[in-house]
XYZ file of C-alpha atoms in Angstrom:
720
model
C -183.539 -20.741 25.930
C -185.504 -23.994 25.575
C -185.597 -24.914 29.277
C -186.033 -22.665 32.281
C -183.481 -22.915 35.113
C -184.798 -24.276 38.421
C -182.651 -21.675 40.168
C -180.132 -18.974 39.309
C -179.954 -16.551 36.394
C -178.634 -16.861 32.833
C -177.118 -13.843 31.113
C -175.737 -13.825 27.573
C -173.996 -10.584 26.601
C -175.919 -8.829 29.348
C -179.315 -10.180 28.270
C -181.406 -12.033 30.863
C -182.248 -15.143 28.838
C -184.082 -16.756 31.763
C -186.657 -13.954 31.649
C -187.605 -14.410 27.975
C -190.967 -15.884 27.061
C -191.216 -18.526 24.333
C -191.728 -16.032 21.498
C -188.893 -13.763 22.604
C -186.594 -16.737 23.187
C -187.316 -18.028 19.676
C -186.559 -14.623 18.153
C -183.361 -14.409 20.217
C -182.184 -17.824 19.013
C -182.896 -16.902 15.381
C -180.893 -13.676 15.545
C -178.106 -14.238 18.043
C -177.415 -17.967 18.377
C -175.962 -20.513 15.959
C -175.939 -24.285 16.438
C -173.539 -27.033 15.352
C -174.493 -30.654 16.056
C -172.513 -33.873 16.256
C -174.623 -35.481 13.531
C -174.513 -32.329 11.349
C -178.282 -31.830 11.212
C -178.407 -31.132 7.468
C -181.562 -31.707 5.439
C -180.681 -34.497 2.958
C -182.985 -33.256 0.192
C -181.427 -29.793 0.081
C -178.121 -28.791 -1.488
C -175.301 -27.285 0.551
C -176.364 -23.825 -0.614
C -180.009 -24.452 0.278
C -179.141 -25.798 3.739
C -177.316 -22.583 4.576
C -179.971 -20.444 2.918
C -182.823 -22.071 4.826
C -181.985 -20.443 8.139
C -181.866 -17.006 6.525
C -185.215 -17.637 4.815
C -186.784 -18.443 8.167
C -185.278 -15.290 9.661
C -186.808 -13.213 6.839
C -183.635 -11.942 5.157
C -184.115 -10.325 1.693
C -183.171 -12.513 -1.264
C -180.184 -10.476 -2.442
C -178.737 -10.273 1.044
C -179.282 -14.020 1.478
C -177.404 -14.793 -1.722
C -174.421 -12.685 -0.732
C -174.297 -14.033 2.804
C -174.651 -17.685 1.796
C -171.824 -17.389 -0.724
C -169.699 -15.571 1.830
C -170.252 -18.331 4.405
C -169.533 -21.098 1.899
C -166.339 -19.357 0.838
C -165.387 -18.964 4.480
C -165.539 -22.721 5.014
C -163.954 -23.411 1.624
C -166.916 -25.213 0.015
C -168.243 -22.741 -2.533
C -167.375 -25.230 -5.287
C -169.630 -27.850 -3.635
C -172.592 -25.508 -3.200
C -174.911 -27.605 -5.397
C -174.052 -30.974 -3.803
C -176.434 -32.832 -1.477
C -175.176 -33.880 1.987
C -174.871 -37.554 0.976
C -172.451 -36.471 -1.777
C -170.103 -34.906 0.770
C -167.645 -36.352 3.265
C -168.241 -36.068 7.002
C -165.815 -33.177 7.288
C -167.470 -31.365 4.397
C -170.916 -31.879 5.928
C -169.730 -30.392 9.205
C -168.286 -27.422 7.316
C -171.712 -26.843 5.758
C -173.240 -27.060 9.222
C -170.777 -24.443 10.448
C -171.588 -22.202 7.477
C -175.260 -22.518 8.392
C -174.499 -21.674 12.021
C -172.737 -18.409 11.162
C -175.106 -17.352 8.384
C -177.237 -15.099 10.591
C -174.141 -13.511 12.168
C -174.830 -14.792 15.683
C -173.099 -13.541 18.792
C -172.809 -17.071 20.195
C -172.440 -20.484 18.553
C -173.272 -23.579 20.596
C -171.370 -26.592 19.264
C -172.279 -30.011 20.691
C -169.590 -32.636 20.028
C -168.790 -30.980 16.702
C -165.951 -33.467 16.056
C -167.625 -36.532 17.531
C -168.173 -38.342 14.219
C -164.929 -37.293 12.542
C -161.472 -38.828 12.349
C -158.640 -36.989 14.102
C -157.258 -35.308 10.980
C -160.660 -34.007 9.913
C -161.379 -33.010 13.502
C -158.269 -30.835 13.493
C -159.444 -29.132 10.292
C -162.859 -28.403 11.816
C -161.370 -27.098 15.063
C -158.971 -24.856 13.152
C -161.892 -23.559 11.104
C -163.929 -22.843 14.248
C -160.973 -21.017 15.754
C -160.605 -18.793 12.710
C -164.330 -18.124 12.457
C -164.468 -17.090 16.107
C -161.922 -14.415 15.339
C -162.976 -13.380 11.862
C -166.734 -13.296 12.545
C -166.519 -11.778 16.039
C -168.431 -14.639 17.590
C -168.043 -16.580 20.842
C -168.127 -20.358 20.398
C -169.070 -22.639 23.297
C -167.919 -26.128 22.364
C -168.967 -29.153 24.414
C -166.688 -32.124 23.817
C -165.144 -35.250 25.347
C -162.217 -35.039 22.904
C -158.977 -33.788 24.522
C -157.832 -32.662 21.068
C -160.098 -29.644 21.499
C -157.826 -28.296 24.252
C -155.167 -27.387 21.665
C -157.462 -25.001 19.804
C -159.355 -23.078 22.473
C -158.550 -20.113 24.642
C -159.998 -21.547 27.839
C -161.096 -24.983 29.010
C -163.838 -25.434 31.599
C -164.279 -28.939 33.030
C -167.767 -30.010 34.082
C -168.159 -32.490 36.945
C -171.710 -33.510 37.830
C -173.047 -30.398 36.164
C -170.672 -28.026 37.918
C -167.557 -26.227 36.676
C -164.357 -27.664 38.162
C -161.314 -25.394 38.115
C -157.703 -26.468 37.760
C -157.077 -26.498 41.527
C -159.786 -29.109 41.922
C -162.251 -26.760 43.566
C -165.831 -27.415 42.501
C -168.025 -24.415 41.839
C -170.717 -23.735 44.396
C -174.400 -24.036 43.641
C -175.684 -21.806 40.889
C -177.896 -19.909 43.334
C -174.790 -18.593 45.072
C -173.202 -17.205 41.949
C -173.442 -13.666 40.653
C -174.787 -13.098 37.168
C -172.008 -12.868 34.588
C -172.602 -10.065 32.046
C -170.565 -11.673 29.277
C -170.108 -15.292 28.212
C -166.777 -17.029 28.468
C -164.888 -16.771 25.180
C -163.656 -20.284 24.533
C -162.657 -19.110 21.072
C -161.543 -15.475 20.858
C -163.156 -12.582 19.071
C -161.087 -10.011 17.130
C -160.325 -8.062 20.281
C -158.754 -11.035 22.072
C -155.181 -12.030 22.188
C -154.509 -15.563 21.219
C -155.358 -16.428 17.660
C -154.508 -14.837 14.314
C -157.231 -13.673 11.999
C -158.343 -15.959 9.221
C -157.175 -13.441 6.616
C -153.602 -12.226 7.044
C -150.337 -12.285 5.087
C -148.140 -15.348 5.474
C -144.400 -15.654 4.965
C -145.081 -16.811 1.401
C -147.184 -13.696 0.853
C -144.298 -11.521 2.004
C -142.008 -13.228 -0.504
C -144.574 -12.684 -3.258
C -144.858 -9.024 -2.235
C -141.090 -8.660 -2.554
C -141.236 -10.135 -6.056
C -144.076 -7.764 -6.973
C -142.112 -4.827 -5.582
C -139.018 -5.746 -7.579
C -141.123 -6.069 -10.729
C -142.760 -2.693 -10.138
C -139.385 -1.098 -9.459
C -137.986 -2.442 -12.724
C -140.888 -0.850 -14.616
C -140.473 2.492 -12.890
C -136.692 2.422 -13.320
C -137.185 1.828 -17.025
C -139.154 5.079 -17.275
C -137.408 7.057 -14.508
C -136.489 10.654 -15.339
C -132.736 10.603 -16.018
C -131.649 13.987 -14.700
C -132.702 17.493 -13.684
C -136.388 18.422 -13.856
C -138.406 21.612 -13.458
C -140.529 23.125 -10.679
C -141.083 21.257 -7.432
C -139.003 18.311 -8.638
C -135.969 20.534 -9.191
C -136.593 22.060 -5.762
C -136.433 18.629 -4.122
C -133.366 17.679 -6.161
C -131.645 20.815 -4.888
C -132.775 20.829 -1.261
C -132.054 17.133 -0.729
C -128.366 18.063 -0.988
C -128.367 21.562 0.498
C -130.952 20.635 3.195
C -132.995 23.797 2.942
C -136.637 24.184 3.966
C -138.977 23.263 1.107
C -142.307 24.860 0.258
C -145.135 24.110 2.708
C -145.361 21.809 4.530
C -141.568 21.655 4.625
C -141.112 17.913 3.910
C -138.218 17.619 6.346
C -138.439 13.824 6.721
C -138.570 13.449 2.953
C -135.402 15.545 2.640
C -133.412 13.262 4.902
C -134.719 10.145 3.138
C -133.754 11.633 -0.229
C -130.371 12.665 1.136
C -129.603 9.053 2.044
C -130.249 7.944 -1.538
C -128.034 10.807 -2.642
C -125.045 8.857 -1.355
C -125.568 6.065 -3.898
C -122.638 5.835 -6.326
C -124.857 5.483 -9.415
C -126.548 7.927 -11.773
C -126.462 11.698 -11.597
C -127.116 13.450 -8.307
C -130.544 14.494 -9.587
C -131.388 10.955 -10.756
C -130.788 9.596 -7.264
C -133.496 11.861 -5.854
C -135.867 10.754 -8.620
C -135.064 7.200 -7.539
C -136.700 7.711 -4.141
C -140.089 8.124 -5.827
C -139.620 4.899 -7.786
C -138.595 2.957 -4.683
C -141.528 4.343 -2.683
C -143.952 3.560 -5.518
C -142.661 -0.005 -5.776
C -143.011 -0.365 -2.005
C -146.573 0.919 -2.229
C -147.472 -1.592 -4.950
C -145.944 -4.436 -2.918
C -147.736 -3.216 0.201
C -151.069 -3.232 -1.621
C -150.618 -6.965 -2.191
C -150.046 -7.507 1.540
C -153.066 -5.363 2.422
C -155.066 -7.487 0.019
C -154.170 -10.546 2.071
C -156.325 -9.114 4.868
C -159.431 -9.124 2.664
C -159.018 -12.211 0.458
C -157.505 -15.673 0.381
C -156.945 -15.476 -3.365
C -153.463 -14.211 -4.038
C -154.364 -13.637 -7.670
C -156.988 -11.091 -6.602
C -154.360 -9.255 -4.544
C -151.985 -9.303 -7.519
C -154.707 -7.740 -9.669
C -155.119 -4.918 -7.126
C -151.387 -4.206 -7.100
C -151.341 -4.262 -10.883
C -154.251 -1.808 -11.133
C -152.383 0.737 -9.012
C -149.057 0.119 -10.760
C -150.343 1.208 -14.172
C -152.616 4.063 -13.069
C -151.740 7.341 -14.776
C -151.141 9.648 -11.836
C -149.375 7.104 -9.657
C -146.958 6.102 -12.416
C -146.325 9.725 -13.382
C -145.309 10.528 -9.792
C -143.143 7.410 -9.519
C -140.624 8.621 -12.100
C -139.871 12.158 -10.875
C -138.528 13.710 -7.686
C -141.720 14.234 -5.685
C -143.218 13.493 -2.270
C -146.452 11.853 -3.384
C -145.422 8.206 -3.714
C -143.592 8.455 -0.400
C -146.883 9.717 1.021
C -148.817 6.750 -0.376
C -146.151 4.378 0.935
C -146.722 5.883 4.366
C -150.447 5.192 4.083
C -149.702 1.574 3.246
C -147.185 1.174 6.078
C -149.566 2.639 8.654
C -152.379 0.401 7.402
C -150.221 -2.726 7.531
C -148.996 -1.984 11.050
C -152.463 -1.049 12.288
C -154.298 -4.016 10.772
C -151.624 -6.407 12.008
C -151.996 -4.975 15.499
C -155.780 -5.136 15.346
C -155.794 -8.928 15.131
C -154.115 -9.349 18.545
C -154.244 -5.963 20.277
C -152.373 -6.771 23.485
C -149.929 -9.292 22.077
C -148.917 -6.837 19.333
C -148.817 -3.503 21.125
C -145.500 -2.770 19.449
C -147.275 -2.656 16.103
C -149.737 -0.092 17.449
C -146.760 1.960 18.613
C -145.204 1.600 15.149
C -148.377 2.697 13.360
C -148.707 5.720 15.638
C -145.025 6.593 15.234
C -145.348 6.502 11.455
C -148.401 8.719 11.759
C -146.442 11.265 13.774
C -143.597 11.222 11.271
C -145.995 11.845 8.386
C -146.034 15.591 9.089
C -142.566 15.618 7.584
C -143.719 13.936 4.367
C -146.952 15.295 2.955
C -150.087 16.649 4.558
C -152.247 13.981 2.929
C -150.219 11.384 4.825
C -151.530 12.933 8.052
C -155.122 12.611 6.846
C -155.049 8.889 7.550
C -155.586 9.853 11.206
C -159.441 9.837 11.257
C -159.584 6.362 9.710
C -156.843 5.086 12.023
C -158.620 6.471 15.081
C -161.891 4.888 13.951
C -160.162 1.528 13.537
C -158.569 1.813 16.979
C -161.904 2.584 18.635
C -163.635 -0.308 16.855
C -160.977 -2.733 18.041
C -160.827 -1.654 21.695
C -164.372 -0.436 22.305
C -165.407 -3.500 24.336
C -162.189 -3.703 26.344
C -162.100 -2.476 29.913
C -158.335 -2.042 29.660
C -158.377 0.104 26.510
C -156.504 2.899 28.271
C -153.257 0.946 28.168
C -153.564 0.631 24.405
C -154.484 4.297 24.082
C -151.346 5.258 25.999
C -149.276 3.107 23.652
C -150.772 4.887 20.648
C -150.234 8.303 22.208
C -146.633 7.397 23.018
C -145.965 6.312 19.437
C -147.506 9.489 18.063
C -145.462 11.599 20.462
C -142.222 9.909 19.429
C -143.104 10.347 15.750
C -143.916 14.020 16.234
C -140.697 14.453 18.185
C -138.647 12.976 15.356
C -140.458 15.196 12.865
C -139.712 18.293 14.947
C -136.098 17.219 15.266
C -135.792 16.809 11.490
C -137.370 20.205 10.839
C -135.140 21.818 13.461
C -132.013 20.282 11.932
C -132.886 21.769 8.536
C -134.073 25.090 9.937
C -130.833 25.423 11.894
C -128.837 25.455 8.660
C -130.717 28.469 7.262
C -129.705 27.502 3.740
C -130.299 30.300 1.223
C -131.561 27.650 -1.200
C -134.623 27.092 0.999
C -138.136 28.181 0.115
C -138.094 30.658 2.988
C -135.323 32.592 1.209
C -136.621 32.144 -2.345
C -140.257 33.046 -1.601
C -141.359 33.643 1.992
C -138.991 36.414 3.054
C -139.088 38.258 -0.322
C -142.826 37.918 -1.019
C -144.579 36.780 2.175
C -146.335 40.118 2.565
C -148.679 39.013 -0.239
C -150.233 36.491 2.153
C -149.784 38.484 5.349
C -146.399 37.175 6.502
C -143.525 39.501 7.324
C -139.996 38.933 8.599
C -141.310 39.577 12.115
C -143.510 36.496 11.752
C -140.514 34.270 11.042
C -137.991 35.201 13.699
C -138.101 32.010 15.798
C -138.053 28.313 15.019
C -141.649 27.876 16.175
C -142.830 30.768 14.019
C -141.129 29.332 10.956
C -142.548 25.878 11.709
C -146.032 27.359 12.025
C -145.763 29.212 8.717
C -144.524 26.070 6.990
C -147.259 23.763 8.291
C -150.201 26.170 7.993
C -149.193 27.379 4.489
C -150.943 30.783 4.635
C -150.427 31.361 0.904
C -152.605 28.332 0.145
C -155.368 28.867 2.687
C -157.452 30.835 0.191
C -157.537 27.719 -2.006
C -159.466 25.802 0.663
C -163.265 25.599 0.321
C -163.482 28.031 -2.611
C -167.085 27.129 -3.521
C -170.378 25.676 -2.359
C -172.319 22.523 -3.169
C -172.289 23.218 -6.899
C -168.521 23.511 -6.858
C -168.212 20.277 -4.883
C -170.526 18.435 -7.271
C -168.558 19.565 -10.312
C -165.242 18.561 -8.749
C -166.632 15.188 -7.741
C -167.784 14.662 -11.311
C -164.300 15.513 -12.525
C -162.862 13.024 -10.036
C -165.081 10.230 -11.363
C -164.256 11.156 -14.943
C -160.544 11.058 -14.213
C -160.833 7.682 -12.499
C -162.324 6.109 -15.609
C -160.539 8.116 -18.293
C -157.009 8.063 -16.889
C -156.573 5.898 -13.821
C -158.491 2.601 -13.687
C -160.423 0.246 -15.882
C -164.166 0.046 -15.313
C -163.792 -3.452 -13.897
C -161.570 -2.095 -11.109
C -164.175 0.488 -10.084
C -166.940 -2.127 -10.103
C -164.722 -4.486 -8.130
C -164.074 -1.758 -5.543
C -167.806 -1.279 -4.923
C -168.506 -5.015 -4.778
C -165.407 -5.593 -2.697
C -166.213 -2.999 -0.071
C -169.614 -4.581 0.487
C -167.925 -7.950 0.872
C -165.367 -6.567 3.337
C -168.175 -4.993 5.336
C -169.696 -8.422 5.903
C -166.336 -9.964 6.674
C -164.489 -7.332 8.740
C -166.311 -4.170 9.714
C -163.218 -2.566 11.199
C -161.337 -2.716 7.911
C -164.423 -1.750 5.913
C -164.935 1.307 8.106
C -161.273 2.248 7.833
C -161.355 2.085 4.032
C -164.569 4.082 3.740
C -163.578 6.795 6.209
C -160.074 7.066 4.746
C -161.537 7.419 1.255
C -164.153 10.002 2.244
C -161.710 12.090 4.303
C -159.332 12.573 1.387
C -162.129 12.952 -1.162
C -163.964 15.637 0.803
C -160.880 17.712 1.597
C -159.313 17.495 -1.864
C -162.597 18.284 -3.604
C -162.631 21.463 -1.521
C -159.019 22.351 -2.287
C -157.966 24.018 -5.525
C -154.205 23.893 -6.174
C -152.776 23.594 -9.654
C -151.895 19.919 -9.173
C -155.176 19.000 -7.496
C -155.511 15.614 -9.205
C -152.353 14.310 -7.512
C -153.821 14.886 -4.053
C -156.413 12.188 -4.740
C -153.745 9.460 -4.666
C -154.598 8.148 -1.159
C -158.128 7.421 -2.373
C -156.557 5.099 -4.926
C -155.013 3.104 -2.066
C -158.399 2.505 -0.448
C -160.022 1.832 -3.819
C -157.589 -0.865 -4.920
C -157.717 -2.629 -1.535
C -161.503 -2.749 -1.818
C -161.142 -3.828 -5.450
C -159.039 -6.797 -4.350
C -161.997 -8.144 -2.385
C -164.154 -7.477 -5.446
C -161.739 -9.339 -7.713
C -161.983 -12.195 -5.232
C -165.754 -12.309 -5.646
C -165.528 -12.068 -9.429
C -162.959 -14.852 -9.583
C -165.169 -16.945 -7.319
C -168.041 -16.583 -9.761
C -165.835 -17.345 -12.740
C -164.459 -20.480 -11.093
C -167.958 -21.958 -11.046
C -167.848 -22.217 -14.838
C -166.566 -25.637 -15.839
C -164.370 -24.414 -18.691
C -162.302 -22.298 -16.282
C -161.063 -25.381 -14.443
C -158.804 -26.387 -17.314
C -155.338 -24.807 -17.735
C -156.325 -23.108 -20.976
C -159.448 -21.731 -19.323
C -157.478 -20.422 -16.357
C -155.002 -18.750 -18.700
C -157.869 -17.149 -20.608
C -159.387 -15.830 -17.376
C -156.035 -14.352 -16.363
C -155.584 -12.586 -19.700
C -159.143 -11.269 -19.719
C -158.756 -9.754 -16.255
C -155.396 -8.201 -17.117
C -156.801 -6.671 -20.298
C -159.873 -5.340 -18.514
C -157.820 -3.842 -15.690
C -155.583 -2.096 -18.229
C -158.601 -1.187 -20.374
C -157.671 1.463 -22.957
C -154.406 2.336 -21.196
C -152.435 -0.558 -22.635
C -150.998 1.092 -25.779
C -149.678 4.131 -23.890
C -148.227 2.098 -21.008
C -146.492 -0.363 -23.324
C -145.291 2.566 -25.408
C -143.736 4.105 -22.298
C -141.774 0.927 -21.620
C -140.609 0.846 -25.226
C -139.623 4.540 -25.158
C -137.853 4.307 -21.803
C -139.816 7.282 -20.454
C -143.333 8.030 -19.231
C -144.414 9.172 -22.677
C -148.115 8.922 -21.761
C -147.786 11.919 -19.403
C -149.420 14.978 -20.949
C -148.305 17.597 -18.391
C -144.878 19.062 -19.231
C -144.498 20.558 -15.745
C -142.249 19.420 -14.186
C -141.586 16.596 -16.667
C -140.747 17.787 -20.230
C -141.486 14.391 -21.718
C -140.640 15.374 -25.303
C -137.111 16.447 -24.374
C -135.874 15.242 -20.993
C -132.468 16.841 -21.572
C -134.014 20.308 -21.875
C -133.840 21.252 -18.154
C -130.095 20.558 -17.982
C -129.328 22.459 -21.190
C -131.253 25.479 -20.003
C -129.957 25.372 -16.419
C -126.313 24.992 -17.414
C -126.555 27.766 -20.011
C -127.886 30.193 -17.407
C -125.640 28.994 -14.555
C -122.452 29.220 -16.590
C -123.197 32.843 -17.518
C -123.732 34.079 -13.949
C -121.103 35.797 -11.794
C -120.350 34.119 -8.464
C -122.249 36.707 -6.404
C -125.348 37.021 -8.596
C -128.876 37.476 -7.280
C -131.283 35.974 -9.830
C -135.065 36.298 -10.120
C -136.709 33.455 -12.035
C -140.138 31.913 -12.407
C -140.773 28.847 -10.238
C -140.643 26.404 -13.153
C -136.976 27.065 -13.926
C -135.668 28.612 -10.707
C -134.529 25.460 -8.948
C -133.198 23.806 -12.091
C -130.639 26.621 -12.262
C -130.182 26.638 -8.488
C -129.432 22.903 -8.596
C -126.566 23.436 -11.047
C -125.058 26.413 -9.211
C -125.471 25.168 -5.624
C -125.250 21.361 -5.900
C -123.057 20.621 -8.900
C -120.918 23.764 -9.089
C -120.853 24.543 -5.366
C -121.211 28.289 -6.001
C -122.837 29.232 -2.712
C -122.558 32.971 -3.371
C -125.353 32.840 -5.959
C -128.829 33.437 -4.511
C -132.203 33.208 -6.203
C -135.815 34.216 -5.616
C -139.204 33.772 -7.234
C -140.441 37.270 -8.147
C -144.193 36.584 -8.196
C -145.172 33.509 -6.140
C -148.742 32.283 -5.740
C -151.164 34.980 -4.510
C -148.905 37.905 -5.451
C -151.184 38.501 -8.456
C -148.139 39.098 -10.660
C -146.778 41.952 -8.538
C -143.281 42.022 -7.073
C -143.601 42.583 -3.323
C -141.991 45.502 -1.419
C -139.536 43.338 0.592
C -138.104 41.938 -2.642
C -137.847 45.398 -4.212
C -136.006 46.598 -1.116
C -133.654 43.618 -1.241
C -132.833 44.291 -4.912
C -132.144 47.958 -4.205
C -129.809 47.071 -1.357
C -127.933 44.501 -3.451
C -127.495 46.955 -6.316
C -126.249 49.615 -3.946
C -123.686 47.101 -2.661
C -122.503 46.436 -6.208
C -124.102 43.018 -6.551
C -125.219 41.753 -9.983
C -128.994 41.244 -10.166
C -130.761 39.432 -13.021
C -134.327 38.500 -13.888
C -135.787 36.175 -16.507
C -138.706 38.507 -17.267
C -139.729 42.127 -16.857
C -142.610 41.476 -14.430
C -143.337 44.939 -12.983
C -139.692 45.628 -12.154
C -139.369 48.232 -14.923
C -141.111 50.803 -12.731
C -138.314 50.499 -10.171
C -135.132 49.681 -12.107
C -133.358 49.943 -15.427
C -133.370 46.648 -17.348
C -130.926 45.538 -20.029
C -131.167 42.275 -22.002
C -128.065 40.056 -21.697
C -126.793 37.401 -24.115
C -128.026 34.620 -21.832
C -131.593 35.888 -22.249
C -131.822 37.390 -18.762
C -132.311 41.058 -17.922
C -129.634 42.805 -15.867
C -131.076 45.281 -13.370
C -129.508 48.593 -12.383
C -130.534 51.526 -10.209
C -132.152 54.533 -11.790
C -130.345 57.832 -11.492
């Protein structure tokens, strides 16, 4: 942009540079071009920080934005600790790093590097070339590097030889005169951007990180095992403990993949049968915590910051409470983490790692068999995919790979649901609730005659549709306020929330694809759950915790970077103090209850007794066995949802008494009224001489005689 060509045209990213006047060319260089010189070109009277800041001052950046960007650039080149040093106090390699930080400060599209290693020894030159390679990928910038050093060839994606001012190709052919050449819309990428194939991103897990993640996972598992529910539970947990062995269809959305995963753990030769199903939640939670550490490696170099993020999730109230009972939620969060890991790993080298895109899509397809909030990662995943491939002409091949993975995942989900549906186990939710009471939400037996009809009813959950979008803006505002209150009062320390906000801003400057993924993933779950009103609403927010702690890791990185500038933190005692302070702040006021839980050997901090009777964990078994042992082998029993499957577990799983059937008399949306299909079923059973019991009167007294039995149940009989 300084000289005009005597002939030919110059295009940079589609812009006709040769047509710019002096003022426009100057503005273009300030905004879109960075420069690295052989002799560094640093101002000797300015510190490293001030040298980088100067370019942003000239470009008119606001002060706060300048401060954040300068620190980000210095951290990127590893010289934040030398920010106050003058150039003459730095080595040649350090000076060139400062020059590189200055070159990328304004986020240029192109960096022109003239003999960037010319005044450096070979070892330092390798460090600078490696840094340039990583910056090209991490900052989405093309670097054109002019050099006589053959060492450069090892670090670049393409080498162009110049002979007498013309490009000479490998076959020896010399390029024709510039006037004969067509304009090229894009510059040659000597060092690849994030959508190229050859180089890994500057921030990514290493083998050592994987080992650390395994250690973190084992540690988390030991904590959750210490507090794991020992036996039968109530409600949904008892349902999963039962259906994992009988392979019946669970309440919407069916959870067929979860059932097969739980069934595999059911073969372990340790603990009670019920405990083994609880174990799946602990294993999935530990995997999630370990995965958070690996996700953190994509947004920070500081492993300690990633450890802090994993720790924040590990001790959060809702996550821990779901890790110690038979439930689908921690498996759902594990799925989020697995999809994110596969997708982000693919995004660094899209064509070289197409298998990882296939894996991420496959996991997404499978998620329909886990929990519906696992599926809601789709908008963020699609956004990430588009951001990665948007400038590729061959994006269709990648799209086909993603579609293929999704199709395979959906196929496996359908196969799992079909395998369970084929069994038609009477322990399934369709027999305990949908057939007897489905008329309350507009579903009759005619709507469940085929596999596809039953699949539709399970996925769409008609009984819960009325709970979606129950209010307007006022309702949404109140629920959002409750969400924020719960975050601070139960889930995370204030420092973690602050770190998440700071961290997301930092990620946005560093990797917009990941920043967009985190924000869209967070907002998708937040918006839908705010507008959904089930009894266990707070648990559905768990995926937002995944995005929050990943963002918080980047925030912890920034906070640790600030702390490390204090001289007293460079001593071992100072570092230990910093570690303890962060741990205490992350745990905030939760510490006494969490430590008490470890001492008690149970999640004693949990205040909800459904489905986890924390004060007496043996209560479900005592109650279930007392009822089960008093029932005849052909009994039909009506019980509230809380206790129904605890009894069903004992009769069907442990005692193998398959003649006993059960039903919930007044499921959600029946408004406390027993539905006509259930009344008809009871009448038919009584006419056939079958014993029918109920745990409460409900409104059955208007249809049948009821007599209290010694086991506390009512025996039903036909009226004369």
